[in-house]
């Protein structure tokens, strides 16, 4: 990876810094906690008088939870009564007021189940004079598994794995998970009642739907048990779903299990959800850096979705268009997109959505001199691998042929990781401590 591309990715991560996002949204003015909602056209402040707050409890979950918690503690300090956040593996400095626990992702594990139980204990028996500050970022859904009665953690692990392999969107995945949980889909907010709740959210979901980010623990849930069953059937997963899951979802359809809290529920009158950062933040930072480097930057979208292989074809078309017509911008061009692609897994290889895109693009951009495509997961982990993504260029296919590597064979096995590792195209950053979806850069010099 050349220095220019490295500088662009560095700019994205700097803009996605969780502590900076919290700092822009939370401040203390004497005895008042002031929360600014930066997502609105005209940012507005919400104030809380700490002199009227009996207990201030900080909880959270996600890959950015430690950095968010550290930033909150630096602002509120000894005003925090107690705190607990759950995150993935990594090295973090311990905090004075907020405990940090680690759990499994993307498949939930026993550590997450135990952490969720401790978090629930913290918000049990709160009063109307208490304030809960909830810190949510990407990965929060898997990190807080609290299965519904009769469903084991192993059942949830199996369903999660089935959905991930089917190419299900994050919205589909979370619609199912919300209806197998006692925390997701607004149910955490219900457990905090009658306390006041304010959630600071770093979004890793396209379009920032509150009910889908981390499965919306403090947001109204518009999905239903029937939706969950329909998703599993449409993805051809229903026959292989554990019996306990089938029975629970079917009981929910009959009204024998309580639905998640819906929009309009009075519960949410004392809940405020604030988006403090999203993929657009990273995309715009890259565009600014690209222009400073003398590149003609063009933002394609921050809502890129669909199969990684199909997206690779579209990037190939764009590269040819830039070279032939100078549209949408002339060379040297930097076309930028953000979002989250999917991979329908049929092989037994290893990889992630960013790596799959890069592998599929090898043949699409070959021969287009000066063309480079990079795909990068802002959390530093692309799929169940140690890579954050990958970079390929117009000469990658030639190098692969010389090494005896057939991209089509690797693609058929969904084995992008080993192809790109041998080719030297993997991007390894390690955990970044944030998560604002993925970043895709097409450079045509």
One Martini backbone bead per residue (centre of mass of N, CA, C, O) as a GRO file, in nm:
protein
  445
    1UNK     BB    1   0.094   0.038   0.025
    2UNK     BB    2   0.083   0.352  -0.031
    3UNK     BB    3   0.115   0.663   0.109
    4UNK     BB    4  -0.149   0.789   0.003
    5UNK     BB    5  -0.346   0.569   0.101
    6UNK     BB    6  -0.263   0.580   0.397
    7UNK     BB    7  -0.354   0.877   0.440
    8UNK     BB    8  -0.655   0.831   0.384
    9UNK     BB    9  -0.710   0.622   0.610
   10UNK     BB   10  -0.614   0.801   0.842
   11UNK     BB   11  -0.832   1.020   0.805
   12UNK     BB   12  -1.072   0.838   0.867
   13UNK     BB   13  -0.991   0.753   1.160
   14UNK     BB   14  -0.978   1.034   1.279
   15UNK     BB   15  -1.283   1.102   1.224
   16UNK     BB   16  -1.375   0.824   1.393
   17UNK     BB   17  -1.318   0.919   1.668
   18UNK     BB   18  -1.482   0.867   1.962
   19UNK     BB   19  -1.381   1.093   2.150
   20UNK     BB   20  -1.446   1.327   1.958
   21UNK     BB   21  -1.750   1.271   1.939
   22UNK     BB   22  -1.810   1.312   2.237
   23UNK     BB   23  -1.686   1.601   2.260
   24UNK     BB   24  -1.908   1.724   2.059
   25UNK     BB   25  -2.170   1.618   2.260
   26UNK     BB   26  -2.018   1.654   2.551
   27UNK     BB   27  -2.085   1.857   2.850
   28UNK     BB   28  -1.976   2.059   3.136
   29UNK     BB   29  -2.181   2.302   3.330
   30UNK     BB   30  -2.120   2.254   3.618
   31UNK     BB   31  -2.438   2.102   3.680
   32UNK     BB   32  -2.449   2.060   3.363
   33UNK     BB   33  -2.561   1.847   3.118
   34UNK     BB   34  -2.457   1.861   2.771
   35UNK     BB   35  -2.636   1.767   2.476
   36UNK     BB   36  -2.543   1.732   2.136
   37UNK     BB   37  -2.709   1.720   1.819
   38UNK     BB   38  -2.529   1.681   1.512
   39UNK     BB   39  -2.753   1.558   1.303
   40UNK     BB   40  -2.876   1.821   1.288
   41UNK     BB   41  -2.905   2.107   1.115
   42UNK     BB   42  -2.980   2.232   1.408
   43UNK     BB   43  -2.823   2.211   1.672
   44UNK     BB   44  -2.918   2.073   1.989
   45UNK     BB   45  -2.985   2.105   2.331
   46UNK     BB   46  -2.949   1.892   2.621
   47UNK     BB   47  -3.042   1.919   2.966
   48UNK     BB   48  -2.887   1.832   3.290
   49UNK     BB   49  -2.940   1.832   3.635
   50UNK     BB   50  -2.731   1.699   3.872
   51UNK     BB   51  -2.879   1.794   4.135
   52UNK     BB   52  -3.139   1.601   4.034
   53UNK     BB   53  -2.944   1.353   4.042
   54UNK     BB   54  -2.893   1.056   4.200
   55UNK     BB   55  -2.804   0.872   3.947
   56UNK     BB   56  -2.509   0.793   3.737
   57UNK     BB   57  -2.525   0.573   3.462
   58UNK     BB   58  -2.280   0.385   3.274
   59UNK     BB   59  -2.335   0.234   2.958
   60UNK     BB   60  -2.219  -0.029   2.717
   61UNK     BB   61  -2.158  -0.112   2.355
   62UNK     BB   62  -1.869  -0.195   2.164
   63UNK     BB   63  -1.581  -0.114   1.989
   64UNK     BB   64  -1.597   0.201   2.114
   65UNK     BB   65  -1.647   0.193   2.425
   66UNK     BB   66  -1.377   0.271   2.566
   67UNK     BB   67  -1.342   0.554   2.433
   68UNK     BB   68  -1.615   0.665   2.519
   69UNK     BB   69  -1.581   0.623   2.825
   70UNK     BB   70  -1.328   0.797   2.862
   71UNK     BB   71  -1.463   1.061   2.765
   72UNK     BB   72  -1.687   1.068   2.979
   73UNK     BB   73  -1.502   1.061   3.229
   74UNK     BB   74  -1.351   1.331   3.160
   75UNK     BB   75  -1.621   1.498   3.202
   76UNK     BB   76  -1.771   1.361   3.474
   77UNK     BB   77  -1.635   1.172   3.662
   78UNK     BB   78  -1.751   1.175   3.993
   79UNK     BB   79  -2.054   1.180   3.889
   80UNK     BB   80  -2.020   0.887   3.859
   81UNK     BB   81  -2.153   0.606   4.006
   82UNK     BB   82  -2.161   0.396   3.755
   83UNK     BB   83  -1.997   0.138   3.531
   84UNK     BB   84  -2.049  -0.038   3.201
   85UNK     BB   85  -1.861  -0.202   2.940
   86UNK     BB   86  -1.870  -0.369   2.615
   87UNK     BB   87  -1.620  -0.556   2.431
   88UNK     BB   88  -1.367  -0.643   2.259
   89UNK     BB   89  -1.078  -0.730   2.194
   90UNK     BB   90  -0.804  -0.573   2.376
   91UNK     BB   91  -0.627  -0.273   2.461
   92UNK     BB   92  -0.702  -0.113   2.779
   93UNK     BB   93  -0.750   0.136   2.986
   94UNK     BB   94  -0.834   0.173   3.289
   95UNK     BB   95  -1.098   0.288   3.479
   96UNK     BB   96  -1.247   0.443   3.757
   97UNK     BB   97  -1.585   0.418   3.693
   98UNK     BB   98  -1.550   0.217   3.438
   99UNK     BB   99  -1.608  -0.085   3.328
  100UNK     BB  100  -1.429  -0.342   3.130
  101UNK     BB  101  -1.558  -0.578   2.903
  102UNK     BB  102  -1.528  -0.893   2.736
  103UNK     BB  103  -1.636  -1.021   2.407
  104UNK     BB  104  -1.793  -1.171   2.151
  105UNK     BB  105  -1.717  -1.144   1.785
  106UNK     BB  106  -2.010  -1.199   1.608
  107UNK     BB  107  -2.029  -1.430   1.807
  108UNK     BB  108  -2.177  -1.505   2.075
  109UNK     BB  109  -2.097  -1.541   2.429
  110UNK     BB  110  -2.053  -1.607   2.761
  111UNK     BB  111  -1.927  -1.333   2.829
  112UNK     BB  112  -2.168  -1.169   2.721
  113UNK     BB  113  -2.384  -1.288   2.905
  114UNK     BB  114  -2.252  -1.194   3.172
  115UNK     BB  115  -2.235  -0.893   3.104
  116UNK     BB  116  -2.539  -0.847   3.063
  117UNK     BB  117  -2.618  -0.916   3.354
  118UNK     BB  118  -2.457  -0.684   3.486
  119UNK     BB  119  -2.599  -0.454   3.338
  120UNK     BB  120  -2.882  -0.513   3.443
  121UNK     BB  121  -2.817  -0.468   3.744
  122UNK     BB  122  -2.754  -0.158   3.717
  123UNK     BB  123  -3.074  -0.096   3.602
  124UNK     BB  124  -3.201  -0.193   3.854
  125UNK     BB  125  -3.402  -0.002   4.046
  126UNK     BB  126  -3.470   0.266   3.935
  127UNK     BB  127  -3.537   0.609   3.921
  128UNK     BB  128  -3.664   0.916   3.817
  129UNK     BB  129  -3.372   1.049   3.930
  130UNK     BB  130  -3.228   0.891   3.713
  131UNK     BB  131  -2.930   0.844   3.495
  132UNK     BB  132  -2.875   0.710   3.166
  133UNK     BB  133  -2.571   0.634   2.990
  134UNK     BB  134  -2.558   0.525   2.653
  135UNK     BB  135  -2.305   0.336   2.472
  136UNK     BB  136  -2.307   0.304   2.111
  137UNK     BB  137  -2.173   0.053   1.886
  138UNK     BB  138  -2.036  -0.143   1.686
  139UNK     BB  139  -2.127  -0.477   1.809
  140UNK     BB  140  -2.344  -0.460   2.041
  141UNK     BB  141  -2.528  -0.700   1.982
  142UNK     BB  142  -2.322  -0.940   2.033
  143UNK     BB  143  -2.221  -0.827   2.330
  144UNK     BB  144  -2.553  -0.854   2.431
  145UNK     BB  145  -2.647  -1.143   2.531
  146UNK     BB  146  -3.015  -1.211   2.607
  147UNK     BB  147  -3.190  -1.461   2.611
  148UNK     BB  148  -3.470  -1.594   2.584
  149UNK     BB  149  -3.685  -1.797   2.709
  150UNK     BB  150  -3.563  -2.120   2.596
  151UNK     BB  151  -3.293  -1.988   2.487
  152UNK     BB  152  -2.988  -2.051   2.391
  153UNK     BB  153  -2.679  -1.949   2.311
  154UNK     BB  154  -2.637  -2.163   2.092
  155UNK     BB  155  -2.884  -2.088   1.927
  156UNK     BB  156  -2.792  -1.797   1.861
  157UNK     BB  157  -2.528  -1.872   1.723
  158UNK     BB  158  -2.652  -2.034   1.491
  159UNK     BB  159  -2.833  -1.812   1.369
  160UNK     BB  160  -2.615  -1.603   1.321
  161UNK     BB  161  -2.442  -1.775   1.130
  162UNK     BB  162  -2.658  -1.827   0.915
  163UNK     BB  163  -2.706  -1.528   0.839
  164UNK     BB  164  -2.418  -1.450   0.761
  165UNK     BB  165  -2.392  -1.674   0.529
  166UNK     BB  166  -2.653  -1.568   0.358
  167UNK     BB  167  -2.632  -1.236   0.331
  168UNK     BB  168  -2.751  -1.076   0.539
  169UNK     BB  169  -2.858  -0.804   0.657
  170UNK     BB  170  -2.847  -0.607   0.931
  171UNK     BB  171  -3.154  -0.578   0.949
  172UNK     BB  172  -3.221  -0.880   0.943
  173UNK     BB  173  -3.048  -0.976   1.174
  174UNK     BB  174  -3.179  -0.784   1.394
  175UNK     BB  175  -3.475  -0.871   1.372
  176UNK     BB  176  -3.416  -1.148   1.491
  177UNK     BB  177  -3.253  -1.082   1.752
  178UNK     BB  178  -3.476  -0.912   1.893
  179UNK     BB  179  -3.670  -1.192   1.905
  180UNK     BB  180  -3.430  -1.341   2.109
  181UNK     BB  181  -3.450  -1.104   2.322
  182UNK     BB  182  -3.424  -0.889   2.642
  183UNK     BB  183  -3.276  -0.605   2.510
  184UNK     BB  184  -3.363  -0.561   2.243
  185UNK     BB  185  -3.576  -0.349   2.098
  186UNK     BB  186  -3.607  -0.148   2.372
  187UNK     BB  187  -3.558  -0.334   2.638
  188UNK     BB  188  -3.351  -0.166   2.792
  189UNK     BB  189  -3.526   0.080   2.843
  190UNK     BB  190  -3.735  -0.078   3.010
  191UNK     BB  191  -3.529  -0.153   3.241
  192UNK     BB  192  -3.475   0.160   3.320
  193UNK     BB  193  -3.731   0.201   3.425
  194UNK     BB  194  -3.790   0.545   3.521
  195UNK     BB  195  -3.551   0.643   3.393
  196UNK     BB  196  -3.334   0.837   3.233
  197UNK     BB  197  -3.238   0.828   2.875
  198UNK     BB  198  -2.914   0.847   2.705
  199UNK     BB  199  -2.790   0.804   2.370
  200UNK     BB  200  -2.470   0.739   2.236
  201UNK     BB  201  -2.410   0.714   1.873
  202UNK     BB  202  -2.233   0.493   1.663
  203UNK     BB  203  -2.273   0.436   1.328
  204UNK     BB  204  -2.299   0.106   1.126
  205UNK     BB  205  -2.558   0.205   0.960
  206UNK     BB  206  -2.734   0.261   0.698
  207UNK     BB  207  -2.908   0.566   0.766
  208UNK     BB  208  -2.946   0.546   1.086
  209UNK     BB  209  -3.123   0.326   1.217
  210UNK     BB  210  -3.202   0.289   1.543
  211UNK     BB  211  -3.314  -0.015   1.537
  212UNK     BB  212  -3.027  -0.136   1.405
  213UNK     BB  213  -2.831  -0.029   1.603
  214UNK     BB  214  -2.750  -0.282   1.797
  215UNK     BB  215  -3.067  -0.348   1.796
  216UNK     BB  216  -3.201  -0.119   1.959
  217UNK     BB  217  -3.212  -0.095   2.295
  218UNK     BB  218  -3.341   0.234   2.289
  219UNK     BB  219  -3.546   0.161   2.053
  220UNK     BB  220  -3.788   0.141   1.854
  221UNK     BB  221  -3.972  -0.145   1.711
  222UNK     BB  222  -4.103  -0.224   1.386
  223UNK     BB  223  -4.066  -0.514   1.428
  224UNK     BB  224  -4.154  -0.867   1.410
  225UNK     BB  225  -4.209  -1.193   1.439
  226UNK     BB  226  -4.296  -1.224   1.143
  227UNK     BB  227  -4.043  -1.102   1.022
  228UNK     BB  228  -3.840  -1.309   1.129
  229UNK     BB  229  -3.960  -1.552   0.982
  230UNK     BB  230  -3.948  -1.438   0.692
  231UNK     BB  231  -3.640  -1.414   0.678
  232UNK     BB  232  -3.570  -1.713   0.724
  233UNK     BB  233  -3.732  -1.811   0.475
  234UNK     BB  234  -3.606  -1.628   0.248
  235UNK     BB  235  -3.309  -1.760   0.334
  236UNK     BB  236  -3.350  -2.074   0.376
  237UNK     BB  237  -3.339  -2.140   0.718
  238UNK     BB  238  -3.581  -2.269   0.872
  239UNK     BB  239  -3.513  -2.582   0.876
  240UNK     BB  240  -3.227  -2.514   1.055
  241UNK     BB  241  -3.367  -2.413   1.293
  242UNK     BB  242  -3.403  -2.420   1.604
  243UNK     BB  243  -3.669  -2.527   1.781
  244UNK     BB  244  -3.676  -2.304   2.001
  245UNK     BB  245  -3.697  -2.071   1.798
  246UNK     BB  246  -3.952  -2.148   1.653
  247UNK     BB  247  -4.136  -2.156   1.903
  248UNK     BB  248  -4.096  -1.864   1.994
  249UNK     BB  249  -4.185  -1.716   1.734
  250UNK     BB  250  -4.466  -1.849   1.716
  251UNK     BB  251  -4.564  -1.747   1.992
  252UNK     BB  252  -4.542  -1.448   1.915
  253UNK     BB  253  -4.760  -1.460   1.688
  254UNK     BB  254  -4.987  -1.552   1.909
  255UNK     BB  255  -4.918  -1.373   2.185
  256UNK     BB  256  -4.730  -1.549   2.402
  257UNK     BB  257  -4.528  -1.316   2.343
  258UNK     BB  258  -4.368  -1.034   2.384
  259UNK     BB  259  -4.327  -0.754   2.235
  260UNK     BB  260  -4.165  -0.508   2.124
  261UNK     BB  261  -4.125  -0.188   2.147
  262UNK     BB  262  -4.306   0.069   2.000
  263UNK     BB  263  -4.396   0.319   1.833
  264UNK     BB  264  -4.543   0.537   2.088
  265UNK     BB  265  -4.434   0.453   2.338
  266UNK     BB  266  -4.413   0.602   2.650
  267UNK     BB  267  -4.127   0.511   2.724
  268UNK     BB  268  -3.981   0.728   2.508
  269UNK     BB  269  -4.012   1.004   2.667
  270UNK     BB  270  -3.730   0.917   2.846
  271UNK     BB  271  -3.582   0.899   2.555
  272UNK     BB  272  -3.255   0.959   2.396
  273UNK     BB  273  -3.124   0.956   2.062
  274UNK     BB  274  -2.773   1.006   1.958
  275UNK     BB  275  -2.597   1.089   1.678
  276UNK     BB  276  -2.224   1.128   1.672
  277UNK     BB  277  -2.165   0.916   1.426
  278UNK     BB  278  -2.060   0.830   1.082
  279UNK     BB  279  -1.969   0.748   0.766
  280UNK     BB  280  -1.967   1.039   0.658
  281UNK     BB  281  -1.730   1.138   0.826
  282UNK     BB  282  -1.512   0.967   0.675
  283UNK     BB  283  -1.569   1.043   0.381
  284UNK     BB  284  -1.520   1.352   0.407
  285UNK     BB  285  -1.226   1.329   0.507
  286UNK     BB  286  -1.113   1.196   0.251
  287UNK     BB  287  -1.189   1.414   0.049
  288UNK     BB  288  -1.021   1.638   0.178
  289UNK     BB  289  -0.746   1.493   0.158
  290UNK     BB  290  -0.741   1.445  -0.146
  291UNK     BB  291  -0.741   1.743  -0.229
  292UNK     BB  292  -0.473   1.812  -0.074
  293UNK     BB  293  -0.321   1.592  -0.278
  294UNK     BB  294  -0.446   1.657  -0.583
  295UNK     BB  295  -0.721   1.526  -0.600
  296UNK     BB  296  -1.020   1.421  -0.757
  297UNK     BB  297  -1.291   1.431  -0.567
  298UNK     BB  298  -1.560   1.171  -0.525
  299UNK     BB  299  -1.876   1.115  -0.394
  300UNK     BB  300  -2.086   0.853  -0.429
  301UNK     BB  301  -2.137   0.717  -0.131
  302UNK     BB  302  -2.283   0.613   0.210
  303UNK     BB  303  -2.488   0.356   0.075
  304UNK     BB  304  -2.344   0.088   0.022
  305UNK     BB  305  -2.475  -0.205  -0.133
  306UNK     BB  306  -2.453  -0.547  -0.158
  307UNK     BB  307  -2.277  -0.742  -0.347
  308UNK     BB  308  -1.942  -0.755  -0.381
  309UNK     BB  309  -1.926  -0.856  -0.678
  310UNK     BB  310  -2.108  -0.636  -0.801
  311UNK     BB  311  -1.942  -0.392  -0.706
  312UNK     BB  312  -1.688  -0.458  -0.870
  313UNK     BB  313  -1.816  -0.402  -1.146
  314UNK     BB  314  -1.883  -0.102  -1.092
  315UNK     BB  315  -1.590  -0.012  -1.048
  316UNK     BB  316  -1.491  -0.089  -1.329
  317UNK     BB  317  -1.675   0.105  -1.485
  318UNK     BB  318  -1.572   0.364  -1.351
  319UNK     BB  319  -1.275   0.345  -1.438
  320UNK     BB  320  -1.334   0.357  -1.746
  321UNK     BB  321  -1.484   0.627  -1.745
  322UNK     BB  322  -1.259   0.805  -1.644
  323UNK     BB  323  -1.058   0.739  -1.876
  324UNK     BB  324  -1.258   0.807  -2.127
  325UNK     BB  325  -1.438   1.084  -1.998
  326UNK     BB  326  -1.395   1.221  -1.703
  327UNK     BB  327  -1.618   1.050  -1.545
  328UNK     BB  328  -1.702   1.242  -1.282
  329UNK     BB  329  -1.383   1.266  -1.299
  330UNK     BB  330  -1.071   1.353  -1.342
  331UNK     BB  331  -0.753   1.312  -1.370
  332UNK     BB  332  -0.678   1.256  -1.064
  333UNK     BB  333  -0.873   1.008  -0.903
  334UNK     BB  334  -1.117   1.000  -0.616
  335UNK     BB  335  -1.330   0.748  -0.529
  336UNK     BB  336  -1.600   0.750  -0.283
  337UNK     BB  337  -1.714   0.502  -0.041
  338UNK     BB  338  -1.983   0.391   0.169
  339UNK     BB  339  -2.062   0.099   0.381
  340UNK     BB  340  -2.228  -0.240   0.329
  341UNK     BB  341  -2.155  -0.537   0.232
  342UNK     BB  342  -2.213  -0.864   0.094
  343UNK     BB  343  -2.192  -1.231   0.156
  344UNK     BB  344  -2.251  -1.530  -0.009
  345UNK     BB  345  -2.189  -1.834   0.136
  346UNK     BB  346  -2.047  -2.146  -0.030
  347UNK     BB  347  -1.778  -2.173   0.085
  348UNK     BB  348  -1.462  -2.266   0.288
  349UNK     BB  349  -1.332  -2.009   0.324
  350UNK     BB  350  -1.161  -1.695   0.372
  351UNK     BB  351  -1.304  -1.374   0.487
  352UNK     BB  352  -1.453  -1.070   0.351
  353UNK     BB  353  -1.614  -0.814   0.205
  354UNK     BB  354  -1.358  -0.655   0.122
  355UNK     BB  355  -1.198  -0.894   0.003
  356UNK     BB  356  -1.408  -0.983  -0.204
  357UNK     BB  357  -1.403  -0.724  -0.365
  358UNK     BB  358  -1.103  -0.729  -0.443
  359UNK     BB  359  -1.102  -1.001  -0.587
  360UNK     BB  360  -1.331  -0.931  -0.796
  361UNK     BB  361  -1.156  -0.675  -0.914
  362UNK     BB  362  -0.907  -0.783  -1.059
  363UNK     BB  363  -1.046  -0.824  -1.349
  364UNK     BB  364  -1.189  -0.541  -1.378
  365UNK     BB  365  -0.892  -0.360  -1.366
  366UNK     BB  366  -0.738  -0.482  -1.572
  367UNK     BB  367  -0.538  -0.258  -1.772
  368UNK     BB  368  -0.599   0.001  -1.587
  369UNK     BB  369  -0.398   0.232  -1.570
  370UNK     BB  370  -0.363   0.355  -1.240
  371UNK     BB  371  -0.540   0.141  -1.078
  372UNK     BB  372  -0.708   0.149  -0.751
  373UNK     BB  373  -0.836  -0.075  -0.491
  374UNK     BB  374  -0.996  -0.006  -0.174
  375UNK     BB  375  -1.085  -0.198   0.127
  376UNK     BB  376  -1.226  -0.085   0.454
  377UNK     BB  377  -1.252  -0.157   0.790
  378UNK     BB  378  -1.288   0.065   1.054
  379UNK     BB  379  -1.238  -0.170   1.284
  380UNK     BB  380  -1.003  -0.377   1.157
  381UNK     BB  381  -1.232  -0.606   1.072
  382UNK     BB  382  -1.266  -0.858   0.816
  383UNK     BB  383  -1.415  -1.062   0.937
  384UNK     BB  384  -1.263  -1.377   1.043
  385UNK     BB  385  -0.992  -1.186   1.052
  386UNK     BB  386  -0.669  -0.999   1.047
  387UNK     BB  387  -0.812  -0.811   0.845
  388UNK     BB  388  -0.935  -0.491   0.712
  389UNK     BB  389  -0.850  -0.565   0.407
  390UNK     BB  390  -0.785  -0.438   0.064
  391UNK     BB  391  -0.548  -0.423  -0.222
  392UNK     BB  392  -0.573  -0.337  -0.573
  393UNK     BB  393  -0.465  -0.358  -0.919
  394UNK     BB  394  -0.395  -0.361  -1.263
  395UNK     BB  395  -0.149  -0.591  -1.183
  396UNK     BB  396  -0.259  -0.832  -1.012
  397UNK     BB  397  -0.317  -1.051  -1.224
  398UNK     BB  398  -0.030  -1.085  -1.328
  399UNK     BB  399   0.090  -1.172  -1.055
  400UNK     BB  400  -0.094  -1.416  -1.011
  401UNK     BB  401  -0.012  -1.580  -1.260
  402UNK     BB  402   0.290  -1.602  -1.182
  403UNK     BB  403   0.190  -1.759  -0.900
  404UNK     BB  404  -0.065  -1.951  -0.969
  405UNK     BB  405  -0.327  -1.766  -0.940
  406UNK     BB  406  -0.685  -1.817  -0.926
  407UNK     BB  407  -0.945  -1.610  -0.873
  408UNK     BB  408  -1.192  -1.795  -0.936
  409UNK     BB  409  -1.131  -2.021  -0.734
  410UNK     BB  410  -1.131  -1.845  -0.479
  411UNK     BB  411  -1.417  -1.729  -0.516
  412UNK     BB  412  -1.572  -2.002  -0.507
  413UNK     BB  413  -1.452  -2.038  -0.193
  414UNK     BB  414  -1.433  -1.778  -0.032
  415UNK     BB  415  -1.085  -1.711  -0.052
  416UNK     BB  416  -0.957  -1.415  -0.023
  417UNK     BB  417  -0.739  -1.420   0.193
  418UNK     BB  418  -0.526  -1.619   0.058
  419UNK     BB  419  -0.488  -1.468  -0.201
  420UNK     BB  420  -0.403  -1.184  -0.076
  421UNK     BB  421  -0.169  -1.288   0.091
  422UNK     BB  422   0.004  -1.393  -0.149
  423UNK     BB  423  -0.012  -1.107  -0.302
  424UNK     BB  424   0.001  -0.859  -0.083
  425UNK     BB  425  -0.315  -0.712  -0.023
  426UNK     BB  426  -0.333  -0.673   0.270
  427UNK     BB  427  -0.495  -0.506   0.543
  428UNK     BB  428  -0.326  -0.416   0.853
  429UNK     BB  429  -0.434  -0.259   1.174
  430UNK     BB  430  -0.609  -0.352   1.368
  431UNK     BB  431  -0.772  -0.242   1.616
  432UNK     BB  432  -0.937   0.089   1.624
  433UNK     BB  433  -1.194   0.165   1.820
  434UNK     BB  434  -1.403   0.156   1.579
  435UNK     BB  435  -1.733   0.200   1.380
  436UNK     BB  436  -1.810   0.313   1.027
  437UNK     BB  437  -1.795   0.101   0.849
  438UNK     BB  438  -1.703   0.116   0.518
  439UNK     BB  439  -1.428   0.168   0.279
  440UNK     BB  440  -1.406   0.303  -0.065
  441UNK     BB  441  -1.131   0.315  -0.307
  442UNK     BB  442  -1.086   0.489  -0.627
  443UNK     BB  443  -0.793   0.501  -0.820
  444UNK     BB  444  -0.716   0.735  -1.099
  445UNK     BB  445  -0.400   0.830  -1.251
   0.00000   0.00000   0.00000
